[in-house]
Coordinates of C-alpha atoms and ligand atoms in Angstrom, one line a residue:
M311 CA 0.0 0.0 0.0
C312 CA 1.2 3.5 -1.0
G313 CA 3.5 3.8 -3.9
I314 CA 6.8 5.6 -3.7
V315 CA 9.0 6.9 -6.5
G316 CA 12.4 8.6 -6.5
Y317 CA 14.6 10.0 -9.2
T318 CA 18.0 11.6 -9.4
G319 CA 19.7 12.3 -12.6
G320 CA 19.8 14.9 -15.4
R321 CA 16.1 15.1 -16.4
R322 CA 13.1 16.9 -15.0
A323 CA 12.4 14.8 -11.9
S324 CA 8.7 15.8 -11.5
E325 CA 7.8 14.4 -15.0
I326 CA 9.5 11.1 -14.4
I327 CA 8.1 10.8 -10.9
Y328 CA 4.6 11.7 -12.1
E329 CA 4.7 8.9 -14.7
G330 CA 6.0 6.4 -12.1
L331 CA 3.3 7.3 -9.7
K332 CA 0.7 6.6 -12.3
Q333 CA 2.1 3.1 -12.7
L334 CA 2.0 2.6 -9.0
E335 CA -1.5 4.0 -8.4
Y336 CA -2.9 0.5 -7.8
R337 CA -1.0 0.6 -4.5
G338 CA -3.1 3.5 -3.2
Y339 CA -5.0 6.4 -4.8
D340 CA -6.5 8.7 -2.2
S341 CA -3.9 11.5 -2.5
A342 CA -0.5 12.1 -4.1
G343 CA 2.4 14.4 -4.0
I344 CA 5.9 15.2 -5.4
A345 CA 8.8 17.1 -3.9
T346 CA 11.9 18.2 -5.8
L347 CA 15.3 19.6 -4.9
S348 CA 16.5 22.5 -6.9
G349 CA 19.2 25.1 -6.0
G350 CA 19.4 23.8 -2.5
N351 CA 15.6 24.3 -2.0
I352 CA 12.8 21.7 -1.6
T353 CA 9.5 22.4 -3.3
V354 CA 6.5 20.2 -2.4
V355 CA 3.2 19.8 -4.2
K356 CA 0.5 17.5 -2.9
R357 CA -3.2 17.0 -3.5
Q358 CA -6.1 14.9 -2.3
G359 CA -7.4 12.6 -5.1
R360 CA -5.7 10.5 -7.7
V361 CA -2.3 11.0 -9.2
N362 CA -3.7 13.1 -12.1
A363 CA -4.7 15.8 -9.6
L364 CA -1.0 16.7 -9.8
E365 CA -0.9 17.0 -13.6
N366 CA -1.2 20.8 -13.7
C367 CA 1.5 21.4 -11.1
I368 CA 4.2 19.2 -12.7
G369 CA 5.5 22.1 -14.9
D370 CA 5.8 24.4 -11.8
I371 CA 8.4 22.2 -10.0
S372 CA 11.9 22.1 -11.4
G373 CA 14.8 20.1 -10.2
S374 CA 16.5 16.9 -11.3
T375 CA 16.2 15.1 -8.0
G376 CA 12.8 14.3 -6.4
I377 CA 10.5 12.0 -4.6
G378 CA 6.8 11.2 -5.1
H379 CA 4.0 9.2 -3.3
T380 CA 0.6 7.9 -4.0
R381 CA -1.2 7.2 -0.8
W382 CA -3.6 4.7 0.8
A383 CA -4.5 6.3 4.1
T384 CA -3.7 4.5 7.3
H385 CA -3.5 7.4 9.8
G386 CA -5.3 10.6 9.0
K387 CA -8.0 11.0 6.4
P388 CA -7.2 11.6 2.7
S389 CA -6.4 15.3 2.4
D390 CA -3.9 17.7 0.9
I391 CA -2.2 18.1 4.3
N392 CA -2.0 14.3 5.0
A393 CA -0.6 13.6 1.6
H394 CA 3.1 12.8 1.3
P395 CA 5.9 14.1 0.9
H396 CA 6.1 15.5 4.5
S397 CA 8.8 18.1 5.1
A398 CA 10.6 19.8 7.9
G399 CA 13.8 22.0 7.9
K400 CA 16.2 20.6 5.3
F401 CA 14.2 17.4 4.7
A402 CA 11.3 15.9 2.8
V403 CA 10.3 12.2 3.0
V404 CA 7.9 9.8 1.5
H405 CA 6.9 6.7 3.5
N406 CA 5.1 3.4 2.8
G407 CA 4.2 1.4 5.9
I408 CA 3.1 2.2 9.4
I409 CA 5.2 3.7 12.3
E410 CA 3.5 1.9 15.2
N411 CA 5.2 4.0 17.9
Y412 CA 4.7 7.4 16.4
A413 CA 2.5 8.6 19.2
Y414 CA 5.2 7.6 21.8
L415 CA 8.0 9.3 19.7
K416 CA 5.9 12.4 19.4
E417 CA 5.3 12.6 23.1
R418 CA 9.0 11.8 23.9
F419 CA 10.7 14.2 21.5
F420 CA 8.1 16.8 20.4
K421 CA 5.8 17.2 23.5
D422 CA 4.9 20.8 22.8
V423 CA 5.3 20.8 19.0
S424 CA 2.1 20.9 16.9
F425 CA 2.4 18.7 13.9
T426 CA 1.1 19.8 10.5
S427 CA -0.6 16.5 9.6
Q428 CA -2.5 13.6 11.3
T429 CA -0.2 11.0 9.8
D430 CA 2.2 8.6 11.5
S431 CA 4.7 9.4 8.8
E432 CA 5.4 13.1 9.8
I433 CA 7.3 11.8 12.8
I434 CA 10.0 10.6 10.5
V435 CA 10.8 13.9 9.0
R436 CA 10.6 15.7 12.4
L437 CA 13.1 13.2 13.8
L438 CA 15.4 13.7 10.9
D439 CA 15.3 17.4 11.3
A440 CA 15.9 17.1 15.0
F441 CA 18.8 14.6 14.9
Y442 CA 20.7 15.9 11.8
S443 CA 23.8 17.9 12.4
G444 CA 25.7 17.4 9.2
N445 CA 26.1 13.6 9.0
L446 CA 23.2 12.2 7.0
L447 CA 24.1 8.5 7.5
S448 CA 24.2 8.9 11.3
A449 CA 21.0 10.9 11.4
I450 CA 19.1 8.3 9.3
N451 CA 20.6 5.4 11.3
K452 CA 19.5 7.1 14.5
V453 CA 16.0 7.7 13.2
G454 CA 15.8 4.1 11.9
S455 CA 16.7 2.8 15.3
L456 CA 13.8 4.6 16.9
L457 CA 11.1 3.6 14.5
K458 CA 8.9 0.5 15.3
G459 CA 6.6 -0.9 12.6
S460 CA 7.2 -1.3 8.9
Y461 CA 8.6 1.2 6.4
A462 CA 10.1 2.0 3.1
I463 CA 11.2 5.6 3.3
V464 CA 12.9 7.8 0.8
V465 CA 14.6 10.9 2.2
M466 CA 15.6 14.0 0.4
C467 CA 17.9 16.5 2.1
T468 CA 19.0 19.9 0.9
D469 CA 22.6 19.1 1.8
F470 CA 22.8 16.0 -0.4
N471 CA 22.4 15.9 -4.2
G472 CA 20.6 12.5 -4.2
L473 CA 18.2 10.4 -2.3
V474 CA 18.5 8.0 0.7
V475 CA 16.4 4.9 1.1
L476 CA 15.7 3.2 4.5
K477 CA 13.8 0.0 4.5
Y478 CA 12.3 -2.4 6.9
N479 CA 9.5 -4.9 6.0
N480 CA 8.2 -2.9 3.1
P481 CA 9.4 -3.0 -0.5
A482 CA 11.8 -0.6 -2.1
I483 CA 13.6 -1.2 -5.3
I484 CA 16.6 0.7 -6.7
G485 CA 16.8 0.9 -10.5
Y486 CA 20.0 1.7 -12.4
G487 CA 20.0 4.1 -15.3
S488 CA 22.9 5.8 -17.2
G489 CA 23.7 9.0 -15.4
E490 CA 20.5 8.7 -13.5
N491 CA 19.0 6.3 -10.9
F492 CA 15.6 5.5 -9.7
I493 CA 13.7 4.2 -6.7
A494 CA 10.2 2.6 -6.6
S495 CA 8.0 0.4 -4.5
D496 CA 7.6 -2.0 -7.3
C497 CA 9.2 -3.0 -10.7
P498 CA 6.3 -1.8 -13.0
A499 CA 7.1 1.9 -12.1
L500 CA 10.6 1.2 -13.5
A501 CA 9.5 -0.6 -16.6
G502 CA 11.2 1.0 -19.6
L503 CA 13.5 3.1 -17.4
C504 CA 16.0 0.6 -16.3
S505 CA 16.8 -3.0 -17.0
E506 CA 18.7 -3.7 -13.8
I507 CA 17.5 -3.3 -10.2
T508 CA 18.7 -4.0 -6.7
I509 CA 16.5 -4.8 -3.7
P510 CA 17.9 -3.5 -0.5
E511 CA 17.5 -5.8 2.6
D512 CA 15.7 -5.0 5.8
G513 CA 17.7 -2.5 7.8
D514 CA 19.7 -1.3 4.8
I515 CA 20.4 2.4 4.2
A516 CA 21.0 3.2 0.5
F517 CA 22.5 6.4 -0.8
V518 CA 21.4 6.9 -4.4
T519 CA 23.0 9.6 -6.6
K520 CA 23.0 10.0 -10.3
D521 CA 26.4 8.3 -10.5
G522 CA 25.9 5.3 -8.3
V523 CA 24.5 3.6 -5.3
E524 CA 26.1 3.0 -1.9
I525 CA 24.4 0.6 0.5
Y526 CA 25.1 0.2 4.3
D527 CA 23.6 -2.6 6.4
A528 CA 22.0 -2.2 9.8
G529 CA 25.5 -2.3 11.4
L530 CA 26.6 0.6 9.0
N531 CA 29.0 -1.7 7.1
R532 CA 29.2 -0.9 3.4
V533 CA 27.6 -3.9 1.5
E534 CA 27.0 -5.0 -2.0
R535 CA 23.5 -6.3 -2.9
P536 CA 23.0 -8.3 -6.1
R537 CA 21.9 -6.6 -9.4
L538 CA 18.9 -8.4 -10.9
E539 CA 17.1 -8.1 -14.2
N540 CA 14.0 -5.9 -14.2
L541 CA 11.3 -8.3 -15.5
A542 CA 8.6 -5.6 -15.9
T543 CA 8.2 -4.3 -19.4
P544 CA 6.3 -1.2 -20.6
A545 CA 4.1 -3.5 -22.8
S546 CA 2.8 -5.2 -19.7
L547 CA 1.3 -1.9 -18.6
E548 CA -0.5 -1.1 -21.9
L549 CA -4.3 -1.4 -22.0
G550 CA -4.5 -2.2 -25.7
D551 CA -8.1 -2.2 -26.9
C552 CA -9.5 -2.8 -23.4
P553 CA -11.2 0.0 -21.5
H554 CA -10.0 -1.3 -18.1
Y555 CA -7.1 -3.4 -16.8
M556 CA -9.7 -5.8 -15.2
L557 CA -11.1 -6.8 -18.6
K558 CA -7.6 -7.0 -20.1
E559 CA -6.4 -9.2 -17.3
I560 CA -9.4 -11.5 -17.4
R561 CA -8.6 -11.9 -21.1
E562 CA -5.1 -12.8 -20.2
V563 CA -6.2 -15.8 -18.1
P564 CA -5.4 -18.3 -20.9
A565 CA -1.9 -16.9 -21.1
S566 CA -1.5 -17.0 -17.3
V567 CA -2.3 -20.7 -17.3
E568 CA 0.1 -21.4 -20.1
G569 CA 2.9 -19.3 -18.7
T570 CA 2.5 -20.9 -15.2
V571 CA 2.7 -24.4 -16.6
L572 CA 5.9 -23.4 -18.5
S573 CA 7.6 -21.9 -15.5
Y574 CA 6.6 -24.8 -13.2
R575 CA 8.7 -27.1 -15.4
T576 CA 11.8 -25.1 -14.4
A577 CA 11.0 -25.1 -10.7
E578 CA 9.8 -28.7 -10.5
A579 CA 13.0 -30.5 -9.5
K580 CA 13.6 -28.1 -6.5
L581 CA 10.0 -28.3 -5.4
K582 CA 10.2 -32.1 -5.4
R583 CA 13.1 -32.0 -3.0
V584 CA 11.4 -29.6 -0.7
V585 CA 8.1 -31.6 -0.4
N586 CA 9.9 -34.9 0.2
G587 CA 8.7 -36.5 3.4
V588 CA 5.9 -34.0 4.1
K589 CA 3.1 -35.3 6.2
R590 CA 0.9 -32.3 6.6
V591 CA 0.2 -29.1 4.7
I592 CA -0.9 -25.7 5.8
I593 CA -1.8 -23.1 3.2
I594 CA -1.7 -19.4 4.0
G595 CA -2.8 -16.4 2.1
C596 CA -5.2 -13.4 2.2
G597 CA -8.2 -12.5 0.1
T598 CA -8.1 -14.1 -3.4
A599 CA -4.8 -15.9 -2.5
Y600 CA -6.6 -17.5 0.5
N601 CA -9.4 -18.5 -1.9
S602 CA -7.0 -20.2 -4.2
G603 CA -5.7 -22.0 -1.1
L604 CA -9.2 -23.4 -0.6
V605 CA -8.9 -25.0 -4.0
A606 CA -5.4 -26.3 -3.2
K607 CA -6.6 -27.9 0.0
R608 CA -8.9 -30.0 -2.0
Y609 CA -6.2 -30.9 -4.6
I610 CA -3.7 -31.9 -1.9
E611 CA -6.1 -33.9 0.2
S612 CA -7.6 -35.8 -2.8
F613 CA -4.3 -36.4 -4.6
A614 CA -1.9 -37.0 -1.7
R615 CA -4.3 -38.1 1.0
I616 CA -2.5 -36.1 3.6
P617 CA -4.2 -33.4 5.8
A618 CA -4.2 -29.9 4.3
E619 CA -5.6 -26.8 5.9
A620 CA -6.2 -23.4 4.3
E621 CA -5.8 -20.5 6.7
I622 CA -6.2 -16.8 6.5
A623 CA -2.7 -15.5 7.0
G624 CA -3.7 -12.6 9.3
E625 CA -5.4 -15.1 11.7
F626 CA -2.9 -17.9 11.4
R627 CA 0.1 -15.8 12.5
Y628 CA -1.6 -15.0 15.9
K629 CA -2.9 -18.4 16.8
N630 CA 0.2 -20.2 18.0
P631 CA 0.1 -22.7 15.1
I632 CA 1.2 -26.3 15.5
I633 CA 4.2 -26.8 13.2
T634 CA 6.5 -29.8 13.0
A635 CA 9.5 -30.5 10.9
D636 CA 7.3 -32.6 8.4
T637 CA 4.8 -29.7 8.0
L638 CA 4.9 -28.0 4.6
V639 CA 3.6 -24.4 4.5
I640 CA 2.4 -23.1 1.2
A641 CA 2.3 -19.3 1.2
I642 CA 0.2 -17.8 -1.7
S643 CA 0.5 -14.2 -2.6
Q644 CA 0.3 -12.4 -6.0
S645 CA 2.4 -9.5 -4.8
G646 CA 4.6 -11.5 -2.5
E647 CA 4.5 -8.5 -0.2
T648 CA 1.2 -8.9 1.8
A649 CA 2.4 -8.2 5.4
D650 CA 0.3 -10.9 7.0
T651 CA 1.5 -13.5 4.6
V652 CA 5.1 -12.5 4.8
E653 CA 5.0 -12.5 8.6
G654 CA 3.2 -15.9 8.6
V655 CA 6.1 -17.3 6.5
K656 CA 8.7 -15.9 8.8
L657 CA 6.9 -17.4 11.8
C658 CA 6.7 -20.9 10.1
K659 CA 10.3 -20.8 9.2
S660 CA 11.2 -19.9 12.8
L661 CA 9.2 -23.0 13.9
G662 CA 11.0 -25.3 11.5
A663 CA 8.5 -25.7 8.7
K664 CA 9.4 -26.0 5.1
V665 CA 7.9 -23.2 3.1
I666 CA 7.0 -23.0 -0.6
A667 CA 5.9 -19.6 -1.9
V668 CA 3.4 -19.4 -4.7
T669 CA 3.8 -16.0 -6.2
N670 CA 3.6 -13.8 -9.3
S671 CA 6.4 -11.6 -8.0
P672 CA 9.8 -13.3 -8.3
Y673 CA 11.8 -10.8 -6.2
S674 CA 9.2 -10.2 -3.6
G675 CA 9.6 -10.4 0.2
I676 CA 7.9 -13.8 0.4
T677 CA 10.5 -15.4 -1.9
R678 CA 13.4 -14.4 0.4
Y679 CA 12.2 -16.6 3.2
A680 CA 10.8 -19.6 1.3
D681 CA 12.7 -22.8 0.7
A682 CA 11.4 -22.9 -2.9
V683 CA 9.1 -20.9 -5.2
A684 CA 6.3 -22.3 -7.3
P685 CA 6.1 -19.4 -9.8
V686 CA 2.9 -17.9 -11.1
T687 CA 3.6 -16.4 -14.4
A688 CA 0.6 -14.2 -15.0
G689 CA 2.5 -11.0 -15.9
S690 CA 1.9 -7.7 -14.2
E691 CA -1.5 -7.5 -12.6
I692 CA -2.5 -3.8 -12.3
C693 CA -6.2 -4.0 -11.5
V694 CA -6.7 -4.1 -7.7
A695 CA -9.1 -7.1 -8.1
A696 CA -7.1 -10.3 -8.7
T697 CA -8.1 -12.2 -11.8
K698 CA -5.4 -13.8 -13.9
S699 CA -3.2 -14.3 -10.8
Y700 CA -6.0 -16.4 -9.2
T701 CA -6.1 -18.8 -12.2
G702 CA -2.3 -18.8 -12.3
Q703 CA -2.2 -19.7 -8.7
I704 CA -4.7 -22.5 -9.2
T705 CA -2.5 -23.8 -12.1
A706 CA 0.6 -23.8 -10.0
L707 CA -1.2 -25.4 -7.0
Y708 CA -2.6 -28.1 -9.2
L709 CA 0.9 -29.0 -10.3
L710 CA 2.3 -28.7 -6.8
A711 CA -0.3 -31.1 -5.5
H712 CA 0.8 -33.6 -8.0
T713 CA 4.4 -33.2 -6.9
I714 CA 3.4 -33.6 -3.2
A715 CA 1.4 -36.7 -4.1
G716 CA 4.2 -38.1 -6.2
L717 CA 1.7 -38.5 -9.1
S718 CA 2.7 -38.3 -12.7
I719 CA 3.4 -34.7 -13.5
G720 CA 3.4 -35.5 -17.2
E721 CA -0.3 -36.4 -17.0
A722 CA -1.0 -33.2 -15.1
Y723 CA 0.8 -31.2 -17.9
A724 CA -1.3 -33.0 -20.5
R725 CA -4.6 -32.2 -18.7
L726 CA -3.6 -28.6 -18.4
A727 CA -2.5 -28.3 -22.0
V728 CA -6.1 -28.1 -23.2
M729 CA -7.1 -25.5 -20.6
P730 CA -6.0 -22.3 -22.3
S731 CA -8.3 -23.0 -25.3
L732 CA -11.2 -23.8 -23.0
C733 CA -10.5 -20.6 -21.1
K734 CA -10.7 -18.7 -24.3
K735 CA -14.1 -20.3 -25.0
T736 CA -15.3 -19.4 -21.6
L737 CA -14.4 -15.7 -22.2
E738 CA -17.1 -15.9 -24.9
C739 CA -19.8 -17.7 -22.9
A740 CA -23.3 -16.3 -23.2
G741 CA -25.6 -15.0 -20.5
I742 CA -23.2 -13.0 -18.3
D743 CA -24.7 -9.6 -19.3
T744 CA -28.2 -10.6 -18.2
L745 CA -26.8 -12.0 -14.9
A746 CA -24.8 -8.8 -14.3
D747 CA -28.1 -6.8 -14.8
M748 CA -29.8 -9.1 -12.2
C749 CA -26.9 -8.6 -9.8
A750 CA -26.8 -4.8 -10.3
R751 CA -30.5 -4.6 -9.3
S752 CA -30.4 -7.1 -6.5
G753 CA -30.5 -6.6 -2.8
G754 CA -27.7 -9.2 -2.3
V755 CA -26.0 -11.9 -4.2
Y756 CA -25.3 -15.4 -2.8
F757 CA -22.6 -17.5 -4.5
L758 CA -23.2 -21.2 -3.7
G759 CA -21.4 -24.4 -4.5
R760 CA -20.2 -27.6 -3.0
D761 CA -16.7 -28.9 -2.6
I762 CA -14.4 -27.3 -5.3
D763 CA -17.3 -25.2 -6.5
C764 CA -17.7 -23.8 -3.0
A765 CA -14.1 -22.6 -3.1
V766 CA -14.9 -20.7 -6.4
A767 CA -18.1 -19.4 -4.8
A768 CA -16.0 -17.7 -2.1
E769 CA -13.9 -16.0 -4.9
G770 CA -17.0 -15.1 -6.9
S771 CA -18.4 -13.3 -3.9
L772 CA -15.1 -11.5 -3.1
K773 CA -14.8 -10.3 -6.7
L774 CA -18.3 -9.0 -7.0
K775 CA -18.4 -7.2 -3.7
E776 CA -14.9 -5.7 -4.3
V777 CA -15.6 -4.1 -7.6
S778 CA -19.4 -3.5 -7.5
Y779 CA -20.0 -2.9 -3.8
V780 CA -23.1 -5.1 -4.0
P781 CA -23.4 -7.1 -0.7
C782 CA -22.4 -10.7 -1.4
E783 CA -21.8 -14.0 0.4
G784 CA -20.0 -17.1 -0.8
Y785 CA -21.5 -20.0 0.9
P786 CA -21.5 -23.9 0.8
A787 CA -24.7 -24.8 -1.0
G788 CA -25.7 -27.4 1.6
E789 CA -25.3 -24.9 4.5
L790 CA -27.8 -22.5 3.1
K791 CA -30.7 -24.0 4.9
H792 CA -28.9 -23.6 8.3
G793 CA -29.4 -19.8 8.4
T794 CA -28.6 -17.9 5.2
L795 CA -31.9 -19.0 3.6
A796 CA -33.6 -16.4 5.8
L797 CA -32.0 -13.7 3.6
I798 CA -33.5 -15.0 0.4
D799 CA -36.5 -13.0 -0.9
I800 CA -37.6 -11.5 -4.2
K801 CA -34.6 -9.2 -4.3
A802 CA -32.0 -11.9 -3.7
V803 CA -29.9 -13.5 -6.5
A804 CA -28.2 -16.9 -6.0
V805 CA -25.3 -17.7 -8.4
V806 CA -24.9 -21.5 -8.0
I807 CA -21.7 -23.1 -9.4
I808 CA -22.2 -26.7 -10.4
T809 CA -19.3 -28.5 -12.0
S810 CA -18.9 -31.5 -9.6
K811 CA -20.9 -34.3 -11.3
H812 CA -21.3 -36.4 -8.1
L813 CA -22.6 -33.4 -6.2
A814 CA -24.7 -31.8 -8.9
G815 CA -28.0 -33.2 -7.5
K816 CA -27.2 -31.9 -4.1
S817 CA -26.4 -28.4 -5.4
E818 CA -29.6 -28.5 -7.5
N819 CA -31.5 -28.9 -4.2
A820 CA -30.1 -25.5 -3.1
V821 CA -31.4 -24.0 -6.4
E822 CA -34.9 -25.3 -5.7
Q823 CA -34.7 -24.0 -2.1
V824 CA -33.9 -20.5 -3.4
L825 CA -36.6 -20.6 -6.1
S826 CA -39.2 -21.7 -3.6
R827 CA -38.5 -18.5 -1.6
R828 CA -38.9 -16.4 -4.8
G829 CA -35.2 -15.6 -5.1
K830 CA -33.7 -15.4 -8.6
V831 CA -31.2 -18.1 -9.6
A832 CA -28.3 -18.3 -12.1
I833 CA -26.4 -21.4 -12.6
I834 CA -22.8 -21.6 -13.8
S835 CA -22.3 -25.1 -15.0
N836 CA -20.8 -27.5 -17.5
I837 CA -23.1 -30.4 -16.6
D838 CA -25.1 -31.7 -19.6
G839 CA -28.8 -31.3 -19.5
I840 CA -28.9 -28.7 -16.7
E841 CA -30.5 -26.1 -18.9
K842 CA -33.4 -28.4 -19.5
T843 CA -33.9 -29.2 -15.8
F844 CA -34.2 -25.5 -15.0
E845 CA -35.8 -24.2 -18.2
G846 CA -37.8 -21.0 -17.6
R847 CA -36.9 -21.1 -13.9
A848 CA -33.1 -20.2 -13.7
Q849 CA -30.7 -18.7 -16.0
V850 CA -27.9 -21.1 -17.0
I851 CA -24.4 -19.9 -18.0
K852 CA -22.8 -22.8 -19.8
I853 CA -19.1 -23.2 -19.5
P854 CA -17.0 -25.8 -21.4
A855 CA -16.7 -29.3 -20.1
C856 CA -13.3 -30.1 -18.7
D857 CA -11.4 -32.3 -16.2
E858 CA -13.4 -31.8 -12.9
N859 CA -10.4 -30.7 -10.9
L860 CA -9.6 -28.0 -13.4
S861 CA -13.1 -26.5 -13.6
P862 CA -12.2 -23.6 -11.2
L863 CA -10.1 -22.2 -14.1
L864 CA -13.3 -21.8 -16.1
S865 CA -15.9 -21.0 -13.5
A866 CA -13.5 -18.3 -12.2
I867 CA -13.6 -16.6 -15.6
A868 CA -17.4 -16.5 -15.5
V869 CA -17.5 -15.0 -12.0
Q870 CA -14.8 -12.5 -12.9
L871 CA -16.6 -11.3 -16.0
L872 CA -19.8 -11.1 -13.9
A873 CA -18.1 -8.8 -11.4
Y874 CA -16.6 -6.6 -14.1
K875 CA -19.9 -6.2 -16.0
T876 CA -21.9 -5.5 -12.8
A877 CA -19.3 -2.9 -11.8
L878 CA -19.8 -1.1 -15.1
L879 CA -23.6 -1.2 -14.8
L880 CA -23.3 0.5 -11.4
D881 CA -20.8 3.0 -12.7
R882 CA -17.9 1.8 -10.5
D883 CA -14.2 2.0 -11.4
P884 CA -13.4 -1.7 -11.5
D885 CA -9.6 -1.1 -11.6
K886 CA -9.6 1.1 -8.4
P887 CA -12.4 0.1 -6.1
R888 CA -13.0 2.5 -3.2
N889 CA -11.1 2.1 0.0
L890 CA -8.8 -0.6 -1.4
A891 CA -5.2 -1.0 -2.6
K892 CA -3.6 -3.8 -4.5
S893 CA -0.6 -4.6 -2.2
V894 CA -1.5 -4.7 1.4
T895 CA 1.8 -4.1 3.1
V896 CA 0.4 -3.0 6.5
E897 CA -1.4 -5.0 9.2
Ligands
M6R1309 O1 -0.8 -9.9 -3.2 P1 -1.6 -10.9 -2.4 O2 -2.1 -12.0 -3.3 O3 -1.0 -11.4 -1.2 O4 -2.9 -10.1 -2.0 C1 -3.9 -10.7 -1.2 C2 -5.2 -9.9 -1.2 O5 -5.0 -8.6 -0.7 C3 -5.8 -9.8 -2.6 O6 -5.9 -11.1 -3.1 C4 -7.1 -9.1 -2.5 O7 -8.0 -9.9 -1.8 C5 -7.6 -8.9 -4.0 N1 -7.8 -7.5 -4.2 C6 -8.9 -9.6 -4.3 O8 -9.3 -9.3 -5.6

């Protein structure tokens, strides 16, 4: 959450930073700001609203060194004043994360000082101003030693012609140019600007000038960190002929399945070694990643016949989990930076578990602690709502479950080989517009299913509520009659997913129960003859027939398109839903 950009070089910093912030807007979009250094002076502009609220000011701020920020508010409402950068004396800073002890630090060092903003971040710049007496490294080190919480901070000081990065538990990436260097929260903001990057470690302090980068570790020793290839390309950020990233990314589901299969082949040998001797599996993740864990649980239990639990990472890390040396933890995260998931991984490692990260971000925090990575190769996902990363995760998890079970991976590859073309067919399936119209007018939408369909129902509900703001629930179809049925009336819509043949009859009972209470029903199914059974009573969205275990790849496309189309009918911005951010790097 929050995107930060820094630039130092020979070009107009404000323009480069503005473009970078637009690429990072998915990390937060309630306010934005830029500060530049020119002639020994710092100029700050900041505005409530999206990054384009800065467009008219870009020309007014000169300087070839600068910092920028796009905010997702944690402390203090979205406003011009609470927007970053924050400045005091010779300093301006941008911050991503939370300073948990800001109130204590304020009371201790600035008892009678009234702060300008309501943010936790202002304490950083106040402390820098108070502790600086000519030695920047020592002042930044001192401030870092006082802060508790998580942070990626970029500091600009009128005495230094460059930028300083300080990082702990939040992402910061340094990009190398020629006669210029860059800083960003994530690789997409650097796409097309630099092909090489470095990722500082927690506790590092990095001095970035136009001519080079010097990094000091937490003990203030000069250290070298590896240079890596920047995998993000400008092409991955283009919308093409799609009006929104959400639609573009749903259309990229077939490619995410294909790409993930290819990359699994390269990771397979190492994954096989890590899963050797595993007796129990715990899967952790948040939001959509947790929902793909629900599918993985079913794969692992049915293929390997060992117990598997899917846990919400933010709950799991505080419940004193039982971990033994033969426990495998699978941590799922598109961004690889979700704070709860990364902390869950660290906890499991400290308790002796083996950890496999399933992620779309090869250099992310989660990969640094894992024993092995099952890569998701979905490409950059910009829309806040996860779509192609979910199907990429399911693909990787399907293969990983085969590896855990010691089943023929060749047969799994063969079953997956047909899926991209079936995904393409699903993108064309009829009836979603009508269902979107039903959902947009409804008083509430209930996604129902059994077994693997129930896992997709949870994701359908999350997707629809996230982008349309229509109240939704994802529920086991058989559980409906134990309470939720009380909510069904003429305004309710049930979306029942039926792809498990052996449970189809049971799910059909739920359809009948909703219809009997005058609720409207749509069925997403690939079961032959289902249209006939419900002719004139329920709308059926027919998806292609496929291997039963892989049906989530297709039913997911249907629920994603449904969410997208409902959002448009209700005039929502599907790419940037209210109150949310893509990468949740705070607790
Ligand atoms: O980057 P992660 O996969 O760890 O993110 C986890 C959730 O924040 C994320 O899936 C969220 O639920 C999505 N916005 C859902 O569409």
